[in-house]
mmCIF file of C-alpha atoms and ligand atoms in Angstrom:
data_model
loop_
_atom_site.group_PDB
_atom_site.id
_atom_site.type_symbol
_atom_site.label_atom_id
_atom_site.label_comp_id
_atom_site.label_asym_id
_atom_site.label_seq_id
_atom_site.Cartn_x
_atom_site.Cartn_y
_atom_site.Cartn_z
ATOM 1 C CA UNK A 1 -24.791 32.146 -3.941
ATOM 2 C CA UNK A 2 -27.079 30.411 -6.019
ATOM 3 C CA UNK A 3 -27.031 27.108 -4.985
ATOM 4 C CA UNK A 4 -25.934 25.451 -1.448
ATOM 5 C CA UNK A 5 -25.525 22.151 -0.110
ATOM 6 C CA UNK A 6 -29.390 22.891 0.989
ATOM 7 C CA UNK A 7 -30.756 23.129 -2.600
ATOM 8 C CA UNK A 8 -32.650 20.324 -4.110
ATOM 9 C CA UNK A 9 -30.548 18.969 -7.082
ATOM 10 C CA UNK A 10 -30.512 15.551 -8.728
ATOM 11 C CA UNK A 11 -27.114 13.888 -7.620
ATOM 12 C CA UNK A 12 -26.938 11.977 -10.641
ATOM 13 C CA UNK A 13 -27.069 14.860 -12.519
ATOM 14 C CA UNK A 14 -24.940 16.863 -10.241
ATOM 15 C CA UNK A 15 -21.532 17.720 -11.912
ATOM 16 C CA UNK A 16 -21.994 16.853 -15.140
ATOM 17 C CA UNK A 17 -19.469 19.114 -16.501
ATOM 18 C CA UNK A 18 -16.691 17.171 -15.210
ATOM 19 C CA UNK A 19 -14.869 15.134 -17.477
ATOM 20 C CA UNK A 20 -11.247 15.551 -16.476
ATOM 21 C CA UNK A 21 -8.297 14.268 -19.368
ATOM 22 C CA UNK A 22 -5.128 12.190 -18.894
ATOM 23 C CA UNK A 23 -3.153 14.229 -16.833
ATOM 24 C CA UNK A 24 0.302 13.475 -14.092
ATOM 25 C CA UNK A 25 1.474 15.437 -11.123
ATOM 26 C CA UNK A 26 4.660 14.421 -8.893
ATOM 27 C CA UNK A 27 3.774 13.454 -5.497
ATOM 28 C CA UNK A 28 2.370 15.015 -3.566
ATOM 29 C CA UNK A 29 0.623 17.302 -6.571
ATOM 30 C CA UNK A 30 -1.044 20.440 -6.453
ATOM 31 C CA UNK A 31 -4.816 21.267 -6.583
ATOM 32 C CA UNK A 32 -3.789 24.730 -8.333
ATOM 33 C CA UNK A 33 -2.413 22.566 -11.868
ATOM 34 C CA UNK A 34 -5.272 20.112 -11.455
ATOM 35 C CA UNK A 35 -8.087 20.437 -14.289
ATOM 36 C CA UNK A 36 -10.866 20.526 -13.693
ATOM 37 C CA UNK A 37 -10.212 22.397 -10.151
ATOM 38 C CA UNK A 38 -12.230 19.949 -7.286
ATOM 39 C CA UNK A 39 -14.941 21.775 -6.210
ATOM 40 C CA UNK A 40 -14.329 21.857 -2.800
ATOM 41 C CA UNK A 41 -17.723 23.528 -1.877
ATOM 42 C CA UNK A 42 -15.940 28.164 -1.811
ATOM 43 C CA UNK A 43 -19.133 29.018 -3.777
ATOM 44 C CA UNK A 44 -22.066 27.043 -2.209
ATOM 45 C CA UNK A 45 -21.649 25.313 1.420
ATOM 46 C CA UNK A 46 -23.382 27.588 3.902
ATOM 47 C CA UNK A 47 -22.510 27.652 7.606
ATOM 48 C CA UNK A 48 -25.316 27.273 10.289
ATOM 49 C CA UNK A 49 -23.434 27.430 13.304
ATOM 50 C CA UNK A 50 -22.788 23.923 14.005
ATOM 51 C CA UNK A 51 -19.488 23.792 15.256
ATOM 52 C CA UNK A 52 -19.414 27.636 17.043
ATOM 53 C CA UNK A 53 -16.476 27.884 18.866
ATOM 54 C CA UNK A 54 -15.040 24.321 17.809
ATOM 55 C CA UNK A 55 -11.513 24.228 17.147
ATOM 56 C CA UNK A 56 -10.192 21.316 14.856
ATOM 57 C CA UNK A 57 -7.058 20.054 13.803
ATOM 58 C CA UNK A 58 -7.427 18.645 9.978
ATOM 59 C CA UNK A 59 -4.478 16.742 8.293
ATOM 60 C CA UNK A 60 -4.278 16.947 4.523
ATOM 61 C CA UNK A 61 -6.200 19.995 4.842
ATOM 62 C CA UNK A 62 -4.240 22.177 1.922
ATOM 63 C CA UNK A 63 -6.486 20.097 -0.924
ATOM 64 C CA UNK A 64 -9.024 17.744 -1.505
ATOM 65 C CA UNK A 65 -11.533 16.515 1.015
ATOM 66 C CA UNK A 66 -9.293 17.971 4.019
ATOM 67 C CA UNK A 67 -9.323 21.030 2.218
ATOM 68 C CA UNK A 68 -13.693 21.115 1.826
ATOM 69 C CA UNK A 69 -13.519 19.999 5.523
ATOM 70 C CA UNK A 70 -11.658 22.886 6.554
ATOM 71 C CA UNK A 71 -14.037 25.388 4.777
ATOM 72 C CA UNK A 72 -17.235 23.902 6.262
ATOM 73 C CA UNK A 73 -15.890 23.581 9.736
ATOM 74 C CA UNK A 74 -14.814 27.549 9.279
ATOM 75 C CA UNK A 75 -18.325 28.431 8.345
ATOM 76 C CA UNK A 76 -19.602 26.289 10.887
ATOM 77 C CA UNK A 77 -18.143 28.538 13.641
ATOM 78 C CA UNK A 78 -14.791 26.262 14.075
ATOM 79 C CA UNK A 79 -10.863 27.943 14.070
ATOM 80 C CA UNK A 80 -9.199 25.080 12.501
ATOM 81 C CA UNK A 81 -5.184 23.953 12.589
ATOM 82 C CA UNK A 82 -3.945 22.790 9.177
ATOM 83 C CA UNK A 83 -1.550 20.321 8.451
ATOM 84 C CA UNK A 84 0.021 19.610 4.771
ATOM 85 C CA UNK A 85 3.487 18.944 3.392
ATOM 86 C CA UNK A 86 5.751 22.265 3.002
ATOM 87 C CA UNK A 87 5.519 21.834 -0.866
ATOM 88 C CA UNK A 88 1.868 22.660 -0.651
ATOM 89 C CA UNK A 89 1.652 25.999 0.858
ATOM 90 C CA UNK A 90 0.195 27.480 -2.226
ATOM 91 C CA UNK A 91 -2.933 25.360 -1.754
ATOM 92 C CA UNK A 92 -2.968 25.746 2.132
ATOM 93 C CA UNK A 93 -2.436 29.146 1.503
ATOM 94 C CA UNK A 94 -5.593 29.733 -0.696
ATOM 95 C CA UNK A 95 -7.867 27.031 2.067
ATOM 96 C CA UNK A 96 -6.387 29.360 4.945
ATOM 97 C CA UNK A 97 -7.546 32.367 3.100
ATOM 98 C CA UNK A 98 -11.388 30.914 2.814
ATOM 99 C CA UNK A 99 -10.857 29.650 6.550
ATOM 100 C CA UNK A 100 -10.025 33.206 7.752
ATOM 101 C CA UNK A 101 -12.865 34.598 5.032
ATOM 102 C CA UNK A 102 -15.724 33.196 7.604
ATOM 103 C CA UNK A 103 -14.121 34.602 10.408
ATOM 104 C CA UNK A 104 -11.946 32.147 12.146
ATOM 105 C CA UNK A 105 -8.515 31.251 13.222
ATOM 106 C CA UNK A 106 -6.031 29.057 10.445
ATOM 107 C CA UNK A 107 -3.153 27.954 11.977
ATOM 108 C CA UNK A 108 -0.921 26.579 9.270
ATOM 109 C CA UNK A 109 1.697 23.809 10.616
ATOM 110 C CA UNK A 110 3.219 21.844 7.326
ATOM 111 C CA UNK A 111 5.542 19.055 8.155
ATOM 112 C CA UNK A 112 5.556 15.558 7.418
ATOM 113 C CA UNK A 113 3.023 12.689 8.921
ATOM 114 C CA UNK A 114 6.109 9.608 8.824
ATOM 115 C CA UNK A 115 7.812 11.710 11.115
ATOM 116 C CA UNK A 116 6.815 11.113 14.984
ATOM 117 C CA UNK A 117 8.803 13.689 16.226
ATOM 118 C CA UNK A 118 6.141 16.669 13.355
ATOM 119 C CA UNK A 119 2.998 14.858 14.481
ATOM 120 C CA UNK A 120 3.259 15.324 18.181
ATOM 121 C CA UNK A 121 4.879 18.945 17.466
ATOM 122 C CA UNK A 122 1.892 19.558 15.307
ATOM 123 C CA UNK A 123 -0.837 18.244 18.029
ATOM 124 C CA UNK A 124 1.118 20.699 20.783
ATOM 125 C CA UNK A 125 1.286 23.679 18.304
ATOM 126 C CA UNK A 126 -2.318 23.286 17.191
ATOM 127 C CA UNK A 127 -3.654 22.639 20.557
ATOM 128 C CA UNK A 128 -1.640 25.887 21.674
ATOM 129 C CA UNK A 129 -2.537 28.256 19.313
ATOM 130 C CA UNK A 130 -6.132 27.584 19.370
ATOM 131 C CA UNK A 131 -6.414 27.525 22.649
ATOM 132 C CA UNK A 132 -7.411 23.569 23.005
ATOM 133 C CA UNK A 133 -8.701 21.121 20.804
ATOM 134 C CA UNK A 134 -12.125 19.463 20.369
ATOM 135 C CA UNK A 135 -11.885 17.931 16.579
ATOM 136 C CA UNK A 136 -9.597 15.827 14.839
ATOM 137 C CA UNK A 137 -10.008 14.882 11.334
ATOM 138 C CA UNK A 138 -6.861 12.727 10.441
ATOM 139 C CA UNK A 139 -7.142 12.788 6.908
ATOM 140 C CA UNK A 140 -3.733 13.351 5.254
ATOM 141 C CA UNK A 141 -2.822 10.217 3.292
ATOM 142 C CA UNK A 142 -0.816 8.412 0.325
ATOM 143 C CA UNK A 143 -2.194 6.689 -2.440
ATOM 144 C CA UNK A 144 0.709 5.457 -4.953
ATOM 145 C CA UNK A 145 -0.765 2.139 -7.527
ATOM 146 C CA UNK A 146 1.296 -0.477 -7.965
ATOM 147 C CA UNK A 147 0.656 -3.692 -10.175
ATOM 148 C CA UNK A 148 2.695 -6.351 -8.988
ATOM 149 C CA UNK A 149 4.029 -6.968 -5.149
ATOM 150 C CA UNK A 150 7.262 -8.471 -6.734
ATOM 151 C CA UNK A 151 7.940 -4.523 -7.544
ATOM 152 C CA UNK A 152 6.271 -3.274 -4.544
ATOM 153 C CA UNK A 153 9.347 -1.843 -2.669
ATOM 154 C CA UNK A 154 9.984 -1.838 0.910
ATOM 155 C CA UNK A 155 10.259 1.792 0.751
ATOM 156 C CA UNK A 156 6.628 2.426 -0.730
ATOM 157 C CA UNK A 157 4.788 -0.236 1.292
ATOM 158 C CA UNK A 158 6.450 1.660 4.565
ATOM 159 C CA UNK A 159 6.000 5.404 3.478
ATOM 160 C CA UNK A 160 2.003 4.249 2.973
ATOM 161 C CA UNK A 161 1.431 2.647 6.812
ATOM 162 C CA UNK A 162 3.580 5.572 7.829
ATOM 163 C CA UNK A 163 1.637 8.347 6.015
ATOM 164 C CA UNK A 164 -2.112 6.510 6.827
ATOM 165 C CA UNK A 165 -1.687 4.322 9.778
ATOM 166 C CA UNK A 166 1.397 5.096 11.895
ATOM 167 C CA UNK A 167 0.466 9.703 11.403
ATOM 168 C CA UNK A 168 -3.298 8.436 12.672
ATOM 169 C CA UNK A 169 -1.874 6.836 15.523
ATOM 170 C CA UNK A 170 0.696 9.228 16.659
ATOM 171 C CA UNK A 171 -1.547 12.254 16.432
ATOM 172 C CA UNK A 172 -4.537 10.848 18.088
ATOM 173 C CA UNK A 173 -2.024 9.839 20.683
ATOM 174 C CA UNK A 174 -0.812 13.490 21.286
ATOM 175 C CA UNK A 175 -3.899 15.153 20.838
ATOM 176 C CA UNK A 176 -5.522 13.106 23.831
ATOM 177 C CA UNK A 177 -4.409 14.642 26.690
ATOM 178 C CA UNK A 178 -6.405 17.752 24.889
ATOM 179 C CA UNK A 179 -9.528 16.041 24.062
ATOM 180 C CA UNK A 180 -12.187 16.857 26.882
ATOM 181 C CA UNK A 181 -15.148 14.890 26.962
ATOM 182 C CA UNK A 182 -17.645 15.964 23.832
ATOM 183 C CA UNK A 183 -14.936 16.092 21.484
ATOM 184 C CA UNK A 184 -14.993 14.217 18.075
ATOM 185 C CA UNK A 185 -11.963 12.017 16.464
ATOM 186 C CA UNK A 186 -12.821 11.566 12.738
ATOM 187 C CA UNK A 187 -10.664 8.955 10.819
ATOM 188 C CA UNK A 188 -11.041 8.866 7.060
ATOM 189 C CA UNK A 189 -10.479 5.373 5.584
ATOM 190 C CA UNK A 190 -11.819 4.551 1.886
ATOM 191 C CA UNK A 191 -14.322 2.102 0.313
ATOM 192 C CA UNK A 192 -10.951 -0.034 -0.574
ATOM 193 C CA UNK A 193 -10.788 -0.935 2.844
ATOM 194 C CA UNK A 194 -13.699 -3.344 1.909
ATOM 195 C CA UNK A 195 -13.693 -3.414 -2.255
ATOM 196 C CA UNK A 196 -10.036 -3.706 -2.704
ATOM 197 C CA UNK A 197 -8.744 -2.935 -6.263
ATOM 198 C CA UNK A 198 -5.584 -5.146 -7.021
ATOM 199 C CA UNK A 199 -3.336 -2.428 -7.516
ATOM 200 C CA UNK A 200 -3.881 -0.824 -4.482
ATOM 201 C CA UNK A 201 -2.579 -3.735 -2.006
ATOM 202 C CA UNK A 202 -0.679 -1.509 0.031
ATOM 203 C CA UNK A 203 -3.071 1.050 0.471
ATOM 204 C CA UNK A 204 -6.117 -0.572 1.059
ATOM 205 C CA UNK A 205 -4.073 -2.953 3.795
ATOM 206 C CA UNK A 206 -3.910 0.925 5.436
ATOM 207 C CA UNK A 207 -7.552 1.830 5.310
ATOM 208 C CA UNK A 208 -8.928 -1.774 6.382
ATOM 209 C CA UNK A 209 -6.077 -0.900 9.065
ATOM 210 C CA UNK A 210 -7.976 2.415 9.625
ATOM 211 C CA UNK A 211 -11.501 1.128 10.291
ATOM 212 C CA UNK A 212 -10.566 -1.310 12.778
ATOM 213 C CA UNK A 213 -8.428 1.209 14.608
ATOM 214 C CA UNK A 214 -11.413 3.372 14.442
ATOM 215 C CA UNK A 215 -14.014 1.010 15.858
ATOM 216 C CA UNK A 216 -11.704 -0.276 18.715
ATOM 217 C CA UNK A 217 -10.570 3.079 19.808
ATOM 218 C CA UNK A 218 -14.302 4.019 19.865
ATOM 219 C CA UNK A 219 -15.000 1.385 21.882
ATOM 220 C CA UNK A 220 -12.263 2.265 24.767
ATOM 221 C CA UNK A 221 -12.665 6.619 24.183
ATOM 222 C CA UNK A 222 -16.978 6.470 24.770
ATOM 223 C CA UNK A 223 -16.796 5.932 28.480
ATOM 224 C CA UNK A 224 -14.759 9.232 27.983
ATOM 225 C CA UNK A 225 -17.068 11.150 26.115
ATOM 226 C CA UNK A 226 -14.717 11.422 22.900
ATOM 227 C CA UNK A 227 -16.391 9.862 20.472
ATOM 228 C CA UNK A 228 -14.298 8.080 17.531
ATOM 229 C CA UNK A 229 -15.936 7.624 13.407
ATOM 230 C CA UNK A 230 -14.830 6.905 10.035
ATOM 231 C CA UNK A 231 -15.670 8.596 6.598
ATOM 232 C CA UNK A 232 -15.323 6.001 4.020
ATOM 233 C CA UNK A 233 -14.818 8.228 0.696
ATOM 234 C CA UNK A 234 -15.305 6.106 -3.133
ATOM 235 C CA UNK A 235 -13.852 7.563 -6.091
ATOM 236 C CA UNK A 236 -13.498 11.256 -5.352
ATOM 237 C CA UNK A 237 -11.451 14.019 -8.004
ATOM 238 C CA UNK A 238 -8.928 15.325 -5.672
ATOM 239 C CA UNK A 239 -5.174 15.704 -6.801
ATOM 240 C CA UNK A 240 -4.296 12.317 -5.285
ATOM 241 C CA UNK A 241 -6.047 10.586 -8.547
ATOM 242 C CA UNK A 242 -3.266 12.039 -10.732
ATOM 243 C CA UNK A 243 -0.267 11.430 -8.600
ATOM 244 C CA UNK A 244 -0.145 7.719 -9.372
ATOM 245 C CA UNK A 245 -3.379 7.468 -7.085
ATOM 246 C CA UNK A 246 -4.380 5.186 -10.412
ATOM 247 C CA UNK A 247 -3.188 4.421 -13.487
ATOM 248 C CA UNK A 248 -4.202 7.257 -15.712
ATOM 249 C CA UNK A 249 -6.379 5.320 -18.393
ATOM 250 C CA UNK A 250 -8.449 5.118 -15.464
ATOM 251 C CA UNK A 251 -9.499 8.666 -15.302
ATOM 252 C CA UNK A 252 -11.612 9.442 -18.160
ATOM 253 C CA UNK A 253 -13.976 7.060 -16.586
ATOM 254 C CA UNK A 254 -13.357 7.653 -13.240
ATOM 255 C CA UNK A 255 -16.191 6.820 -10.622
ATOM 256 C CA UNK A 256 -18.649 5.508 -13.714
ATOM 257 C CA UNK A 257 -19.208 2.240 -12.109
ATOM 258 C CA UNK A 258 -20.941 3.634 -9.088
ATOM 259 C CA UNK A 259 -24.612 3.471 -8.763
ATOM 260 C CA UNK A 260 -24.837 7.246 -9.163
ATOM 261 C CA UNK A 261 -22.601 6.983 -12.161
ATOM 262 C CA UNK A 262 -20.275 9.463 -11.950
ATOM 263 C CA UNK A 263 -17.268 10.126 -9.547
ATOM 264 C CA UNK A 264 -17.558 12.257 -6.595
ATOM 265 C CA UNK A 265 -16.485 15.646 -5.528
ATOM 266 C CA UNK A 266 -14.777 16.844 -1.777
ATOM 267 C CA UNK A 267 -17.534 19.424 -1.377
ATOM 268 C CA UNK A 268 -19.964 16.642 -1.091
ATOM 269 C CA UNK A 269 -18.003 14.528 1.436
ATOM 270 C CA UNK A 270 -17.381 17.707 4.179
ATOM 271 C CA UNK A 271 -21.421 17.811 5.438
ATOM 272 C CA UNK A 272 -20.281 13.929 6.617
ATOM 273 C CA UNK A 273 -17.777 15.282 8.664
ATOM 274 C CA UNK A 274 -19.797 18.175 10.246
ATOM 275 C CA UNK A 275 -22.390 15.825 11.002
ATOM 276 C CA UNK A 276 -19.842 13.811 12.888
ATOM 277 C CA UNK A 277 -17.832 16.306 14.444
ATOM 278 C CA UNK A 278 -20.938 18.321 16.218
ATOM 279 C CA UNK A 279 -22.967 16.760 19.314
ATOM 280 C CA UNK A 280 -26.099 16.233 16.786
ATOM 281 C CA UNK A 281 -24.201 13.104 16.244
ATOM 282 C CA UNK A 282 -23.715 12.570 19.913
ATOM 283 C CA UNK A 283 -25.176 8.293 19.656
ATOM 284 C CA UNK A 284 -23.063 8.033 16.945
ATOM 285 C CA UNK A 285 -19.603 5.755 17.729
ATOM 286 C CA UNK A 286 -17.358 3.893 16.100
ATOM 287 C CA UNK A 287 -19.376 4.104 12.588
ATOM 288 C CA UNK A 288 -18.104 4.401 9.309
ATOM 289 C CA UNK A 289 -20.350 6.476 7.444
ATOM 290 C CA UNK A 290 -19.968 5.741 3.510
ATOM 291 C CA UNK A 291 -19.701 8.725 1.250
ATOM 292 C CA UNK A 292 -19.656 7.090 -2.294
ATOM 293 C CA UNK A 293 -21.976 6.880 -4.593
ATOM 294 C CA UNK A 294 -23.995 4.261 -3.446
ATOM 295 C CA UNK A 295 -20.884 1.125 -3.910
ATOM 296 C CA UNK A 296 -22.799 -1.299 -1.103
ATOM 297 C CA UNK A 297 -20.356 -1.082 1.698
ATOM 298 C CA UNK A 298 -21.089 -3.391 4.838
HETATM 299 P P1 NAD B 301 -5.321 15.094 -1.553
HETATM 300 O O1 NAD B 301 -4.071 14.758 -2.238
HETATM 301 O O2 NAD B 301 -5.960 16.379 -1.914
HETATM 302 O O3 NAD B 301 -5.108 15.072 0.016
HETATM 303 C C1 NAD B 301 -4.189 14.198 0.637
HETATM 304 C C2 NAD B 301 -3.311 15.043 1.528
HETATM 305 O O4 NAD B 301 -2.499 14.176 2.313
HETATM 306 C C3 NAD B 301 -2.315 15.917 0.774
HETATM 307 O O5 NAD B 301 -2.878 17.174 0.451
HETATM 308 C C4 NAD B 301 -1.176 16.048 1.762
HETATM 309 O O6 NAD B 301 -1.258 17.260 2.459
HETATM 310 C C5 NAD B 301 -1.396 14.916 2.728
HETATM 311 N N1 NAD B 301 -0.204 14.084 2.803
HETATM 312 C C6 NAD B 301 0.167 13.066 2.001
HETATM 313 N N2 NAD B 301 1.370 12.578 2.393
HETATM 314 C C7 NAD B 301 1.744 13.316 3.471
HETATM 315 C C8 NAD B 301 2.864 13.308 4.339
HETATM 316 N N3 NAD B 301 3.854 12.410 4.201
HETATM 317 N N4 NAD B 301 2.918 14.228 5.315
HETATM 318 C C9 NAD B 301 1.928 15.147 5.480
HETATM 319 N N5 NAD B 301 0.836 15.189 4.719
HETATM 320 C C10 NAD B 301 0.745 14.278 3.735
HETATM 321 O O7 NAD B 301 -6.329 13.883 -1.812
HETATM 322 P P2 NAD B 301 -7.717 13.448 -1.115
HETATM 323 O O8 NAD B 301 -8.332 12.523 -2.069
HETATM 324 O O9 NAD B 301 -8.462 14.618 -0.634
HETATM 325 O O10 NAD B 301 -7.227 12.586 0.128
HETATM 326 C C11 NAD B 301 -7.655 12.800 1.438
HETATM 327 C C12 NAD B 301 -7.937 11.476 2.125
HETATM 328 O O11 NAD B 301 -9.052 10.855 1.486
HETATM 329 C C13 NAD B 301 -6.797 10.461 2.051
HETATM 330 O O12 NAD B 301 -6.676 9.814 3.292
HETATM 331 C C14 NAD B 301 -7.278 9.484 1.012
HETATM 332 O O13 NAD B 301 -6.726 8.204 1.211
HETATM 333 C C15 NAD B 301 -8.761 9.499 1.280
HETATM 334 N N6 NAD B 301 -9.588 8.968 0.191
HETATM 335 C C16 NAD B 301 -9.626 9.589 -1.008
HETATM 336 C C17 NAD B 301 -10.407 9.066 -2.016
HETATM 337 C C18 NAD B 301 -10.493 9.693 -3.382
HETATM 338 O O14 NAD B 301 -11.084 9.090 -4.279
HETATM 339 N N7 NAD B 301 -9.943 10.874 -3.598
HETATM 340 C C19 NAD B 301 -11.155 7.902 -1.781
HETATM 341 C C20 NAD B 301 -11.098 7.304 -0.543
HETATM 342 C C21 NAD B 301 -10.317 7.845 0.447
HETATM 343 MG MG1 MG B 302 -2.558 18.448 -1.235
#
């Protein structure tokens, strides 16, 4: 290993290699055709023991920053429970490989997050085979751009609250009656849920939605000891960016207008969620902790 998330490095230098082309993926996508590959921290984030014994349910966690979450709670000590659509086993398959690599428990569960009926299934099958639950990192999520509401359909603007808003709310539902006190909700919601681009109406309506669900449920899960946050991601290269996540002119450039100058990567948002998900953030409720760039965020 010659570098770790430890090492001293210049983050606006960091990644400088990365200047991904034009490129298009059907929804959902696949990490495994996306160039350049996200780094999603296999060769460099080191484990400390922050999360022994933890066991975590992450949705979204076959790619992208679900996927870096799921390799830094497994080095951390945690046996995590993977959700993902059934078209993605090829990337959960590789994250579940890493995840078992450090010594833990994967449990993959694919199904679909705008179906009730999978989330609830997937709280009870996670919670069973890893013998309880202390971490949820709802993370799974759509991102489709759209330029005009006039040709927003019905059908989009209701698979996005779904996907982001109603999943969220049916899992963290289920998984409560696992939850015992000193476990850790993480919801991740998006810089557009205060900088909204205007061809991402729907979506950002979703993660605005997100935050707000966050910081009230914090507020009524504290007296319980659960303890409810928010990672607010900016532009990050994940697969989602080349699934109609923007319009592709966009991605030469991608993340150029942030402070740091240059877009992010899902390696650098998982140390958030450790943070969050171990008691060394036990004060810490009903925050959003912003992971992007350095875009002021309130
Ligand atoms: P990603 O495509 O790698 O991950 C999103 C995951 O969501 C997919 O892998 C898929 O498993 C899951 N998903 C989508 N629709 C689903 C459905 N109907 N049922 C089950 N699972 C479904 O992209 P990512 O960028 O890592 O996205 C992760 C989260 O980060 C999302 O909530 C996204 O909104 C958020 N986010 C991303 C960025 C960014 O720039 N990439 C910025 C802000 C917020
Ligand atoms: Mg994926």
């Amino acid at each position: 290993m010659t570098r770790d998330q430890y090492t001293l490095v210049d983050p606006a230098k960091l990644y400088a290699e990365y200047e991904p082309k034009k490129q298009h993926q059907p929804e959902p996508g696949l990490e495994a055709d996306l160039q350049p590959k996200p780094d999603l921290g296999e060769s460099t984030y080191r484990g400390t023991g922050r999360l022994q014994g933890r066991r975590a349910l992450i949705t979204g966690a076959d790619s992208g920053i679900g996927a870096a979450v799921a390799i830094a709670f497994a080095r951390e000590g945690a046996s995590v429970a993977m959700s993902y659509l059934p078209s993605e086993a090829e990337d959960a398959d590789r994250v579940a490989a890493l995840v078992r690599e450090a010594g833990v428990v994967a449990v993959q569960l694919p199904g679909d997050l705008r179906d009730a009926e999978y989330c609830r299934t997937l709280v009870a099958d996670a919670a069973d085979q890893l013998g309880g639950l202390d971490i949820l990192v709802n993370n799974g999520g759509k991102q489709v751009f759209n330029e005009d509401l006039e040709t927003l359909s019905d059908e989009q603007f209701d698979d996005t609250f779904k996907t982001n808003v109603y999943g969220m709310f049916w899992i963290t539902k289920a998984a409560l009656a696992h939850l015992p006190a000193g476990a850790s909700i993480i919801n991740t919601t998006s810089i557009q849920a205060y900088k909204q681009s205007a061809v991402l109406v729907d979506y950002a309506s979703t993660k605005a939605t997100i935050n707000a669900f966050t910081k009230g449920l914090a507020q009524q899960l504290a007296p319980r000891g659960i303890r409810v946050n928010a990672v607010a991601p900016g532009p990050i290269w994940t697969v989602l960016q080349v699934t109609d996540g923007q319009p592709q002119e966009k991605i030469a450039h991608f993340g150029e207008d942030t402070p740091l100058g240059r877009m992010g990567q899902p390696a650098e948002l998982a140390p958030a969620y450790v943070f969050l998900a171990s008691a060394e953030s036990s004060y810490v409720i009903g925050e959003t902790l912003n992971v992007n760039g350095g875009i002021p965020s309130p």
